[in-house]
Short mmCIF file of C-alpha atoms in Angstrom, two decimals:
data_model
loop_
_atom_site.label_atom_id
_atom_site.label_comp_id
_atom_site.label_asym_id
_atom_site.label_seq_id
_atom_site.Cartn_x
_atom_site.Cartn_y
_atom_site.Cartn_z
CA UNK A 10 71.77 38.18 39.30
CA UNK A 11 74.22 40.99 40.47
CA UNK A 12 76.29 42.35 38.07
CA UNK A 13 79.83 43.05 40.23
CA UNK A 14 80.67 46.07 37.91
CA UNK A 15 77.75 47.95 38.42
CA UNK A 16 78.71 50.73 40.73
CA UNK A 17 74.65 50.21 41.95
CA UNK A 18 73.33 47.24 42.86
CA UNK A 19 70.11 46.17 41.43
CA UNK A 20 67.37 45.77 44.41
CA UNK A 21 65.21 43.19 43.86
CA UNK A 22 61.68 43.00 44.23
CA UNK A 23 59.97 41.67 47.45
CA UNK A 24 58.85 38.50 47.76
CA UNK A 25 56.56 36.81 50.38
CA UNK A 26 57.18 34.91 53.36
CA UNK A 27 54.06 34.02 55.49
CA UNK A 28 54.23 35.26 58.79
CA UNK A 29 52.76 34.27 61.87
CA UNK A 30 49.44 36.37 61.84
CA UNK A 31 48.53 34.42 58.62
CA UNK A 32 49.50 37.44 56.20
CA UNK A 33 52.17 37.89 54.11
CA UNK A 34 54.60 40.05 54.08
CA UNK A 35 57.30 40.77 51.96
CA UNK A 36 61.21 40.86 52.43
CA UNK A 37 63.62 42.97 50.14
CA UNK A 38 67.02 42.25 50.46
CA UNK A 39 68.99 45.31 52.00
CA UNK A 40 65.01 47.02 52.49
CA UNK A 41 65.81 48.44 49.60
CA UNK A 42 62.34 48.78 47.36
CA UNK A 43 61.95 48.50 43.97
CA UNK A 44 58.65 50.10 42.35
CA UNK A 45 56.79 49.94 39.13
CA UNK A 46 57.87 52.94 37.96
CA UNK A 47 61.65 52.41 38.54
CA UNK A 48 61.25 49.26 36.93
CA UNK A 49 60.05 51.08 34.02
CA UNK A 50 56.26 49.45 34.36
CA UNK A 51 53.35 50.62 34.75
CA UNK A 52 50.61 48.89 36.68
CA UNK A 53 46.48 49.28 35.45
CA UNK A 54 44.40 50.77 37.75
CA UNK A 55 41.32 48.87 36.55
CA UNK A 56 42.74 45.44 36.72
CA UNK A 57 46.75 45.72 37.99
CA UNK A 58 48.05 44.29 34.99
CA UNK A 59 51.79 45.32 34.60
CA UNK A 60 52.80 46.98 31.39
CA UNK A 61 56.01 47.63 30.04
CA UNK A 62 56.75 51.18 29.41
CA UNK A 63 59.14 51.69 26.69
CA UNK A 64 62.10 54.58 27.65
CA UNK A 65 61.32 57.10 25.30
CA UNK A 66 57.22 57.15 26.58
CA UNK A 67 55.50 59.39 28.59
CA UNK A 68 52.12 57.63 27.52
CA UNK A 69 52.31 54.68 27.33
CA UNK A 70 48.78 53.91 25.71
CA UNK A 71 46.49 51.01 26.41
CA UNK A 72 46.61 48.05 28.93
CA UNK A 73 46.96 45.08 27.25
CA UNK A 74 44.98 42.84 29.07
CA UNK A 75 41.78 44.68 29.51
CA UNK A 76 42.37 47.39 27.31
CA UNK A 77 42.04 51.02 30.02
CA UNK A 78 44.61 53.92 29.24
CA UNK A 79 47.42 53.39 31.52
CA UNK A 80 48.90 56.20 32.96
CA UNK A 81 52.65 56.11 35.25
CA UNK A 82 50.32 58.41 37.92
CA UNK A 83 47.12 59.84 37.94
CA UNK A 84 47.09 63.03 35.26
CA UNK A 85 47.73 66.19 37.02
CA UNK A 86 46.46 64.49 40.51
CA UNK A 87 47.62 67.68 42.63
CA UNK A 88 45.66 70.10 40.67
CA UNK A 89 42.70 68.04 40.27
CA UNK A 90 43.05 67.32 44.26
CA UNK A 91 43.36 70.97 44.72
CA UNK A 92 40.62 71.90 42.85
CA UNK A 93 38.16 69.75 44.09
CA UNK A 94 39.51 70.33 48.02
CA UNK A 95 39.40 73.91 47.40
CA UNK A 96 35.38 73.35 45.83
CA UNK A 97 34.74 71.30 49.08
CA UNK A 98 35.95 74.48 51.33
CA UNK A 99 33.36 76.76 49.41
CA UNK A 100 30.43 74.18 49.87
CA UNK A 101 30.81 73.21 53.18
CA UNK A 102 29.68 77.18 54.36
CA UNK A 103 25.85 76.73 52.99
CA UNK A 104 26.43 73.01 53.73
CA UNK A 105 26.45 73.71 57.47
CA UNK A 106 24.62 77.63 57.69
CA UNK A 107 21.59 77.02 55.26
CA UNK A 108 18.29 75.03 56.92
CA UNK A 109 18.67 71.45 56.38
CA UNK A 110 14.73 71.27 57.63
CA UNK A 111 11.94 72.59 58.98
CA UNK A 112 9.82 70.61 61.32
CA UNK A 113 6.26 71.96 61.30
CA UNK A 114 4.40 71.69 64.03
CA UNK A 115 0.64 73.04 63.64
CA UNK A 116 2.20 75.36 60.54
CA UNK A 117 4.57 76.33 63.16
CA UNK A 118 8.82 75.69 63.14
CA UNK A 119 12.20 76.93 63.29
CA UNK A 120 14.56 75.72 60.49
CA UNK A 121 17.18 73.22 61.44
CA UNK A 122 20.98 73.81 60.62
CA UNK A 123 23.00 70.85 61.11
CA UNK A 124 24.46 71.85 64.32
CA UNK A 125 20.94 73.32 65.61
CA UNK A 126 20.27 69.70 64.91
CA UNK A 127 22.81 68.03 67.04
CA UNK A 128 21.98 70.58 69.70
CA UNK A 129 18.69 69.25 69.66
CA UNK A 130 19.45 65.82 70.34
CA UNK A 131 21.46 66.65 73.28
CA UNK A 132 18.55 68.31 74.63
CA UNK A 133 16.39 65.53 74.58
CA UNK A 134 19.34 63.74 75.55
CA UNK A 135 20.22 61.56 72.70
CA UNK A 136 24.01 61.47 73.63
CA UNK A 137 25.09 58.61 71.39
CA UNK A 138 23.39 59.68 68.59
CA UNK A 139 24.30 63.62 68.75
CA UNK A 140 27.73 61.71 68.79
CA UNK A 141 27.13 59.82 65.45
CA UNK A 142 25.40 62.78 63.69
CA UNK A 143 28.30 65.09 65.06
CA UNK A 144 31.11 62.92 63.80
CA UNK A 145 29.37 61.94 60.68
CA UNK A 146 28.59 65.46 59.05
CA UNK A 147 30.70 67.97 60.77
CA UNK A 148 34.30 66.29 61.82
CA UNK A 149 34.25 63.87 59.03
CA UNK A 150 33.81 66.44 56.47
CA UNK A 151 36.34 69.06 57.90
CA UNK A 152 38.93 65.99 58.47
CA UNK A 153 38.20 64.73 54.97
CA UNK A 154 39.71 68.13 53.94
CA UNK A 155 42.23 68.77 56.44
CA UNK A 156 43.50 65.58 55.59
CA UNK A 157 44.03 65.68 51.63
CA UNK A 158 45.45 69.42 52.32
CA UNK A 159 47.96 67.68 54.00
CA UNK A 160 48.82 65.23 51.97
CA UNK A 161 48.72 67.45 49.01
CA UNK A 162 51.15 70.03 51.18
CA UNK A 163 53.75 67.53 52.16
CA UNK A 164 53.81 66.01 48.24
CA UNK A 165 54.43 69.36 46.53
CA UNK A 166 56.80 70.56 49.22
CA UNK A 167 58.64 67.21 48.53
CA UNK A 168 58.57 66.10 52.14
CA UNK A 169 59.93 62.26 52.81
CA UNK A 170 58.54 62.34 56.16
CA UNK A 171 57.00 59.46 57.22
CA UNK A 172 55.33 57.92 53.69
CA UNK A 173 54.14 55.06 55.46
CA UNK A 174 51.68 57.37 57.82
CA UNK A 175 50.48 59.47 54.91
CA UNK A 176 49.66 56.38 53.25
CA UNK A 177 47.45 55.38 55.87
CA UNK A 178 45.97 58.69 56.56
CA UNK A 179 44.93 58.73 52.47
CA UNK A 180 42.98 55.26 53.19
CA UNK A 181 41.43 56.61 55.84
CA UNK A 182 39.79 59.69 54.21
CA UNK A 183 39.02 57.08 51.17
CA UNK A 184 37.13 55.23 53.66
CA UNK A 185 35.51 57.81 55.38
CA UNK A 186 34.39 59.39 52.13
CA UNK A 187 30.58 57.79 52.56
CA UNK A 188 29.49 58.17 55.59
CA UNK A 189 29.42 61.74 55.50
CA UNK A 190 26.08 61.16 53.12
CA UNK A 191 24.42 59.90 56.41
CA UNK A 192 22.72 63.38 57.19
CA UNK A 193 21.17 63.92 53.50
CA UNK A 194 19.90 60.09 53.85
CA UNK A 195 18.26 61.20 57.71
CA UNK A 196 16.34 64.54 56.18
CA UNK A 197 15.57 62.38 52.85
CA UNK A 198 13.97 59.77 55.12
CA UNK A 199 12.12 62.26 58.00
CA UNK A 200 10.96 64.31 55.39
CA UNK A 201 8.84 61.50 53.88
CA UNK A 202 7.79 60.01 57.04
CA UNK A 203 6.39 62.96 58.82
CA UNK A 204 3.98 64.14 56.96
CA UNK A 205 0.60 63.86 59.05
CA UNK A 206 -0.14 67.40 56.97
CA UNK A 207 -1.35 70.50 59.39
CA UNK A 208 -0.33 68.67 62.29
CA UNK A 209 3.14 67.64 61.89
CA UNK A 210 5.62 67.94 58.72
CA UNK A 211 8.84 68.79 57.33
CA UNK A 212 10.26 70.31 54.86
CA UNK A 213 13.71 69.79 53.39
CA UNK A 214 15.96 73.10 52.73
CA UNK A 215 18.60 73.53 50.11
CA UNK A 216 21.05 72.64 53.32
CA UNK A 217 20.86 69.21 52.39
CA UNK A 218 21.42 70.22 48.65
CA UNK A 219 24.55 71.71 49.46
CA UNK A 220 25.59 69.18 51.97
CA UNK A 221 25.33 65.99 49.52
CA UNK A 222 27.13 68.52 46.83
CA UNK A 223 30.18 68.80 49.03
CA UNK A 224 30.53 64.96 50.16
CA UNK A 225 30.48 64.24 46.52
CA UNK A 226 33.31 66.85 45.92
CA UNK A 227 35.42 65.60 48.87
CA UNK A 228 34.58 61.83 47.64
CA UNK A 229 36.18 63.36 44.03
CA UNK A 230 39.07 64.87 46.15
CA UNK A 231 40.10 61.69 47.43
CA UNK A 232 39.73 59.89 44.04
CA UNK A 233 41.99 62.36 42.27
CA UNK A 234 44.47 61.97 44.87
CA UNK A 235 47.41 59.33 43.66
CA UNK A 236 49.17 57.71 46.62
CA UNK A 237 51.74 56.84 44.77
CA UNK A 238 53.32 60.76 44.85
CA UNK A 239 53.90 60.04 48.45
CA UNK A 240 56.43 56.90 47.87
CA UNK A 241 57.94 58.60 44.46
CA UNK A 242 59.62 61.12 47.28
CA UNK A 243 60.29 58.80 49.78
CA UNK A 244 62.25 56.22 46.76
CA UNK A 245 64.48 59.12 45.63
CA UNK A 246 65.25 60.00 49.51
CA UNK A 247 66.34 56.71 50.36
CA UNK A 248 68.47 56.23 47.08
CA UNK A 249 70.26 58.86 48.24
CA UNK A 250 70.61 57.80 51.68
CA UNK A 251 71.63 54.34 50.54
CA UNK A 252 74.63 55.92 48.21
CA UNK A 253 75.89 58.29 51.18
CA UNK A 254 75.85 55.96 53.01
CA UNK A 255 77.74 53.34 50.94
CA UNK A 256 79.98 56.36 50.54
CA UNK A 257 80.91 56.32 54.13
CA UNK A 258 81.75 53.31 54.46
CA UNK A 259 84.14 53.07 51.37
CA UNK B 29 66.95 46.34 35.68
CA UNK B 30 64.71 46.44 32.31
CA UNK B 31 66.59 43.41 31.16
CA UNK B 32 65.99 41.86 35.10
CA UNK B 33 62.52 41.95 34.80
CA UNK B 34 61.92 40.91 30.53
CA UNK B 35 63.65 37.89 31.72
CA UNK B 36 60.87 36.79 34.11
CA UNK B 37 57.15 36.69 32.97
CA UNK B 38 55.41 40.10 33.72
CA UNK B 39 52.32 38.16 35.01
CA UNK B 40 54.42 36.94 37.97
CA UNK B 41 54.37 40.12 39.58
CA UNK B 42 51.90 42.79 40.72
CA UNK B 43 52.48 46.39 41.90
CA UNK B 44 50.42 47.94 45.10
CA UNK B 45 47.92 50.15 43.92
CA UNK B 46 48.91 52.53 46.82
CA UNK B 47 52.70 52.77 46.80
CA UNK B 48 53.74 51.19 43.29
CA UNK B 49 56.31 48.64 45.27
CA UNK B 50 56.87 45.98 42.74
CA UNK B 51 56.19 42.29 44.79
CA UNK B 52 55.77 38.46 43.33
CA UNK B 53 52.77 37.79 42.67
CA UNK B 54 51.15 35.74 46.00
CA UNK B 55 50.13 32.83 45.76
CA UNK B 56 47.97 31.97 49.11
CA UNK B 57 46.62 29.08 51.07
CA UNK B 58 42.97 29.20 52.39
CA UNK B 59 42.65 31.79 54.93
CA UNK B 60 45.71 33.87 54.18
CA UNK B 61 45.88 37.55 52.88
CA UNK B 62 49.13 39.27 51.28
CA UNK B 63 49.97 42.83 52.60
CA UNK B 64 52.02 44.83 50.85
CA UNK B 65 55.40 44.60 52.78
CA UNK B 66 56.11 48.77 52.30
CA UNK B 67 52.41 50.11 53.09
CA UNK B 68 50.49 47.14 54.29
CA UNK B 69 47.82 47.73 52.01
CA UNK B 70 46.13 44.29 51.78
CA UNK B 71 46.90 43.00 47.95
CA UNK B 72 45.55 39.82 47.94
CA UNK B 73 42.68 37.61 50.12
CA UNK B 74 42.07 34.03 49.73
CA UNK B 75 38.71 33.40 48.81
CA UNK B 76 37.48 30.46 48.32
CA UNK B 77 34.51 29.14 46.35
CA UNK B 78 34.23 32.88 45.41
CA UNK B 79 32.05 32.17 42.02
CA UNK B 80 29.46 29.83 43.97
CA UNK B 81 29.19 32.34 46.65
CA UNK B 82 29.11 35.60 44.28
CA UNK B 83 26.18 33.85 42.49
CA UNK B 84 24.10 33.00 45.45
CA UNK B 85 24.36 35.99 47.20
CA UNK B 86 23.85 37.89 44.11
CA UNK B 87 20.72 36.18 43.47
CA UNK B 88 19.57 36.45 46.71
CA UNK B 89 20.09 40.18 46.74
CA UNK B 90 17.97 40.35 43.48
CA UNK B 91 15.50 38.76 45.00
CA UNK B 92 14.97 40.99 47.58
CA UNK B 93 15.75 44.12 46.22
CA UNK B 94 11.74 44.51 45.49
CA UNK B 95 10.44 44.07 48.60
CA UNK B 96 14.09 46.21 50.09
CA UNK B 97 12.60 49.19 48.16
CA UNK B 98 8.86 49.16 48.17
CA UNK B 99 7.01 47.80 51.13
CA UNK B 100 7.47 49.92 53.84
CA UNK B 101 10.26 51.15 55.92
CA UNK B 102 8.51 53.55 58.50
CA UNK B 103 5.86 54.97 59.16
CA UNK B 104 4.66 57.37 62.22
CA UNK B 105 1.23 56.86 64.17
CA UNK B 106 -0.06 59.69 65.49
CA UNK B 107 -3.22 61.71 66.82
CA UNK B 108 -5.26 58.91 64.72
CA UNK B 109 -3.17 59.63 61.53
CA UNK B 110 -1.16 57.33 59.72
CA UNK B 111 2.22 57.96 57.44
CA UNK B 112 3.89 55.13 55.98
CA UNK B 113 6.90 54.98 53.56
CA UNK B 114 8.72 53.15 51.26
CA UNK B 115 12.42 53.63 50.14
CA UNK B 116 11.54 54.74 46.77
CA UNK B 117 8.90 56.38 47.62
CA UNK B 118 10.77 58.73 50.34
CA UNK B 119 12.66 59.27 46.87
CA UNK B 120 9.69 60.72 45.00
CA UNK B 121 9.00 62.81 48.56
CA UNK B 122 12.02 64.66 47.65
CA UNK B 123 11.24 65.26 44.05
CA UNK B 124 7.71 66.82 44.25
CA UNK B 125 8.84 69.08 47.32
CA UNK B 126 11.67 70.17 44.30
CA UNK B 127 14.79 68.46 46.02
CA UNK B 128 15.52 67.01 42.55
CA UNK B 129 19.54 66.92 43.26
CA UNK B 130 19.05 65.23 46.82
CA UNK B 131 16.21 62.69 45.06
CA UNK B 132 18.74 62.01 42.80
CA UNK B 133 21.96 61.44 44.50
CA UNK B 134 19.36 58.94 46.95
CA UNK B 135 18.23 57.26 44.39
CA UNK B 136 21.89 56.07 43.08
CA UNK B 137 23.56 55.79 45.86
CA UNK B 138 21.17 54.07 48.00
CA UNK B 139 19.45 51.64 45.41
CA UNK B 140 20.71 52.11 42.09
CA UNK B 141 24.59 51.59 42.49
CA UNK B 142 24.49 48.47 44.47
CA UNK B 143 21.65 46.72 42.53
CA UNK B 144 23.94 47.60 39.29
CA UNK B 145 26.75 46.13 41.11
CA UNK B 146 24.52 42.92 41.88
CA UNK B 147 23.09 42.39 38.80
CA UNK B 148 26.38 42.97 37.00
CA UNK B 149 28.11 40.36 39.32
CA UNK B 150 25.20 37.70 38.58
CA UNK B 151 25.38 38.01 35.02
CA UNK B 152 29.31 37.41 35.18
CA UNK B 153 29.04 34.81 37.37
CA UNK B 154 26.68 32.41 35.25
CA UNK B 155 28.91 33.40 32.21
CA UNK B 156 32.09 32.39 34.29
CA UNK B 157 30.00 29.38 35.22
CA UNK B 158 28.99 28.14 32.07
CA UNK B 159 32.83 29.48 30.57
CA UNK B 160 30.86 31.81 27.38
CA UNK B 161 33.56 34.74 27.56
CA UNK B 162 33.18 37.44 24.95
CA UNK B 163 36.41 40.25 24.52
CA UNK B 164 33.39 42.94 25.67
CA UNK B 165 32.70 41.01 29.12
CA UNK B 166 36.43 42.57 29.96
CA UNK B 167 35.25 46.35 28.95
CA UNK B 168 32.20 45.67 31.43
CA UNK B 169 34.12 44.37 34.20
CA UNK B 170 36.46 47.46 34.00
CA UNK B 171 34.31 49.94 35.43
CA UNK B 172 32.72 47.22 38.22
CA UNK B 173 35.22 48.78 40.94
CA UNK B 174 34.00 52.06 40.77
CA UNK B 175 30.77 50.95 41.61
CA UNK B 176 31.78 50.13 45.21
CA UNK B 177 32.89 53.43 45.70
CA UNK B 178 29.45 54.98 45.04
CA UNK B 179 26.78 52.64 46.53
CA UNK B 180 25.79 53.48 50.08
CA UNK B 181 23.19 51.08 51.12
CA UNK B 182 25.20 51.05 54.78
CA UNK B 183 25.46 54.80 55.10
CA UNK B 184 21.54 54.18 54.38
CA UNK B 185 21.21 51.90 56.88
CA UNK B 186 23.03 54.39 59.41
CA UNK B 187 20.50 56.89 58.44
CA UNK B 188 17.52 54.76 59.21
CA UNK B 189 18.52 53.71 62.72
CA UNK B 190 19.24 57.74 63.36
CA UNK B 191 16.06 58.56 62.20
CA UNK B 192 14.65 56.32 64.23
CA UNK B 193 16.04 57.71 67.21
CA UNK B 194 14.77 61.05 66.25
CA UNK B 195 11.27 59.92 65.99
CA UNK B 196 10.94 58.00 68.90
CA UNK B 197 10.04 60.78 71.07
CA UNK B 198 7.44 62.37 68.54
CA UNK B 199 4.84 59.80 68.19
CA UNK B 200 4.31 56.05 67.73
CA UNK B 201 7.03 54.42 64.83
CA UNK B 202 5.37 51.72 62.74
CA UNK B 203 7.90 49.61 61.35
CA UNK B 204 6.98 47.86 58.17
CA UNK B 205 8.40 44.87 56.04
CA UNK B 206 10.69 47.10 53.88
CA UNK B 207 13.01 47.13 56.77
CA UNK B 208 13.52 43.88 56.96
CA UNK B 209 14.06 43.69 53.03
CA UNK B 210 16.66 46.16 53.19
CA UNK B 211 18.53 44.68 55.82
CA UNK B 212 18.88 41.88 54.01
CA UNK B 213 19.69 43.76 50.59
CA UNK B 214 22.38 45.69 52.77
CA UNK B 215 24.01 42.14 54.29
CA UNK B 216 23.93 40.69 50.37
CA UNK B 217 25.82 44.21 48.93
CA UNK B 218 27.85 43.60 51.14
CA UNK B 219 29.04 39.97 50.89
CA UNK B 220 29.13 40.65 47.34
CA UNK B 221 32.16 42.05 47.65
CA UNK B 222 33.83 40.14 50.73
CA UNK B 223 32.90 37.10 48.79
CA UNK B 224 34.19 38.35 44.78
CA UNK B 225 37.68 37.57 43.98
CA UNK B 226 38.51 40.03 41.49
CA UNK B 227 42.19 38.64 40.77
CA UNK B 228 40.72 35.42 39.96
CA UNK B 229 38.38 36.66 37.72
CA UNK B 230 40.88 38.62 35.64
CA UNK B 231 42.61 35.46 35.86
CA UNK B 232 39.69 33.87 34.66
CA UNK B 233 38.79 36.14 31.72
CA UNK B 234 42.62 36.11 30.89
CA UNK B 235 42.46 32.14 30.10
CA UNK B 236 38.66 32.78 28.15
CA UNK B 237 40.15 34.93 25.33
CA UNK B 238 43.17 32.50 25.07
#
């Protein structure tokens, strides 16, 4: 396969080798990793179906096994990350200040924020689920955020630190994304069960509007996000590590 | 490197969704998964008997979707006054106290979304069965993914067993048959997709409009 006049040798794709814990994993020779996109490809996001990009294409139009618009990476994915992380910020203020309910006792209450909430719990010493509820709609959130402002810092500043961490930090606030819904789901449900009228009800506040507002713009965040950018870097970085070092040692 | 890779078959290889590494296409035994050797993002799973599976479970699921969302969840017992509720109808609690955003966003994340996603897969799974493939069966499958994205039923689930704590201390909790349903609606959204192998179905589809 290697063409001995080429000043660069070609790296060759990985290919698997099972391992002992039963899953694959690939081998490169010299580690050195060939993607899609050096390759000149371009793989679908609806169905991973590599296409061949021709040089002289930006676009490079329709997938031609199930028919979605392929794209090299997502369309102005920093922006549209931005945008939505920056939409998230604003929400999450009434998210966590406005009432997310009322408990009426005898026509009588005190609206509930979400952290008069978890304070609550501990007081009748719930622990564990103060815990959940704490996790779930206040660190979750904020970490959601934190997170993608990280990874959208280190892509635009060009940073080839550590690809392999980001990457894993990205999946992590994809899989968080849900959960965060779990306090709109609680009021949703106490709401509808405690309703004995005079004696003892609740009413929802436009807390809960705003909270399931901003999971669904953090969820949007994360979906606009292309985890490729990371690895784009991180290729280019190592190319040029690869030739200096070849150049040393000529 | 163009000319490497026209000289192999593009359907030989795949590229990670999450890093773009180009890597042969795996081809596993039972019980073996294929990471992607640059982000370990898990590419491929072996799983087998995935159309039988898909189309009980999906039927199952359908089955007890009804019961899941109207018999009774919870209900409260208290100074001789009764409350019970129903999944859908803690939805229409929200929309006459005005909560129309939160009623919505409920009502498609906790039912609609994965009853879509169940009904979808049994429909493709007795047209895989009985091989009738039609070019807009692809289109429909397309958007399938996104689907598992936006249905919560276990964030749901989460919500109920919180709730649950919270009322303990108020009065007596009546727990009603609905429970159980969506218990059992949450375990069959969920196998749906531990037991679907989408490769193979693209696979599958591929070989129908050939």
């Amino acid at each position: 396969m290697k063409d001995e006049s080429s000043p660069i040798d070609i790296p060759q794709p990985a290919t698997f080798d099972a391992t002992r814990d039963g899953a694959l994993h690939g081998t490169a020779i010299d580690r050195e990793w060939l993607s899609a996109k050096q390759a000149g490809l371009i793989s679908c996001r609806d169905c991973g179906q590599l296409n061949p990009l021709a040089e002289s294409q930006r676009q490079a139009g329709n997938c031609s096994r199930c028919g979605s618009k392929l794209h090299q990476r997502l369309p102005y994915s920093i922006q549209r990350t931005w945008a939505f992380v920056i939409a998230s910020l604003i929400v999450f203020i009434p998210a966590n200040t406005l009432p997310m309910m009322t408990v009426l006792n005898f026509g009588h209450g005190q609206p509930d924020t979400i952290i008069s909430g978890i304070l609550f719990l501990l007081k009748i010493g719930m622990v564990p689920v103060a815990i959940i509820v704490f996790i779930a709609s206040f660190l979750v959130p904020l970490a959601k955020i934190l997170g993608l402002m990280i990874l959208l810092i280190t892509v635009q500043r060009n940073s080839t630190v550590q690809p392999r961490h980001r990457t894993l930090l990205y999946r992590l606030v994809d899989l968080l994304g849900k959960w965060s819904m779990l306090d709109v789901f609680v009021v949703t449900i106490m709401t509808a069960v405690v309703n004995l009228g005079y004696i003892s009800s609740i009413e929802a506040g436009a807390g809960a509007t705003a909270f399931a507002v901003m999971v669904i713009l953090t969820m949007f965040a994360a979906h606009s996000f292309d985890p490729r950018l990371i690895w784009d870097l991180a290729e280019t970085a190592e190319k040029a590590e690869t030739k200096a070092s070849k150049e040393i040692q000529e | 490197m163009q000319q490497f890779l026209s000289e192999r078959n593009l359907s030989n290889w795949i590229a990670c969704p999450e890093c773009d590494l180009l890597v042969s296409k795996p081809i596993l035994a039972r019980g073996e998964k294929a990471k992607c050797p640059r982000c370990s993002y898990l590419l491929h799973e072996h799983k087998p008997d995935s159309l039988n599976r898909t189309l009980a479970v999906s039927l199952a699921g359908l089955l007890v979707f009804i019961p899941a969302s109207t018999l009774p969840l919870l209900g409260l017992e208290a100074f001789g006054l009764k409350n019970n509720v129903s999944l859908l109808e803690c939805i229409l609690a929200m929309w006459s106290r005005e909560m129309y955003a939160v009623a919505v966003f409920v009502f498609f994340f906790s039912i609609f979304f994965p009853l879509l996603r169940l009904v979808i897969m049994l429909y493709l799974a007795l047209r895989l069965r009985w091989n009738h493939f039609s070019p807009h069966f692809i289109t429909f499958f397309r958007y399938f993914h996104h689907l598992k994205e936006w249905g919560m039923p276990e964030v749901f689930m989460l919500g109920l067993i919180v709730t649950l704590y919270k009322l303990v201390g108020l009065a007596d909790v009546i727990y009603g048959f609905g429970f159980l349903g969506f218990i059992f609606f949450l375990i069959t959204a969920t196998l749906v997709t531990a037991f679907l192998d989408e490769h193979w179905v693209w696979e599958k589809l591929d070989e129908g409009r050939e």
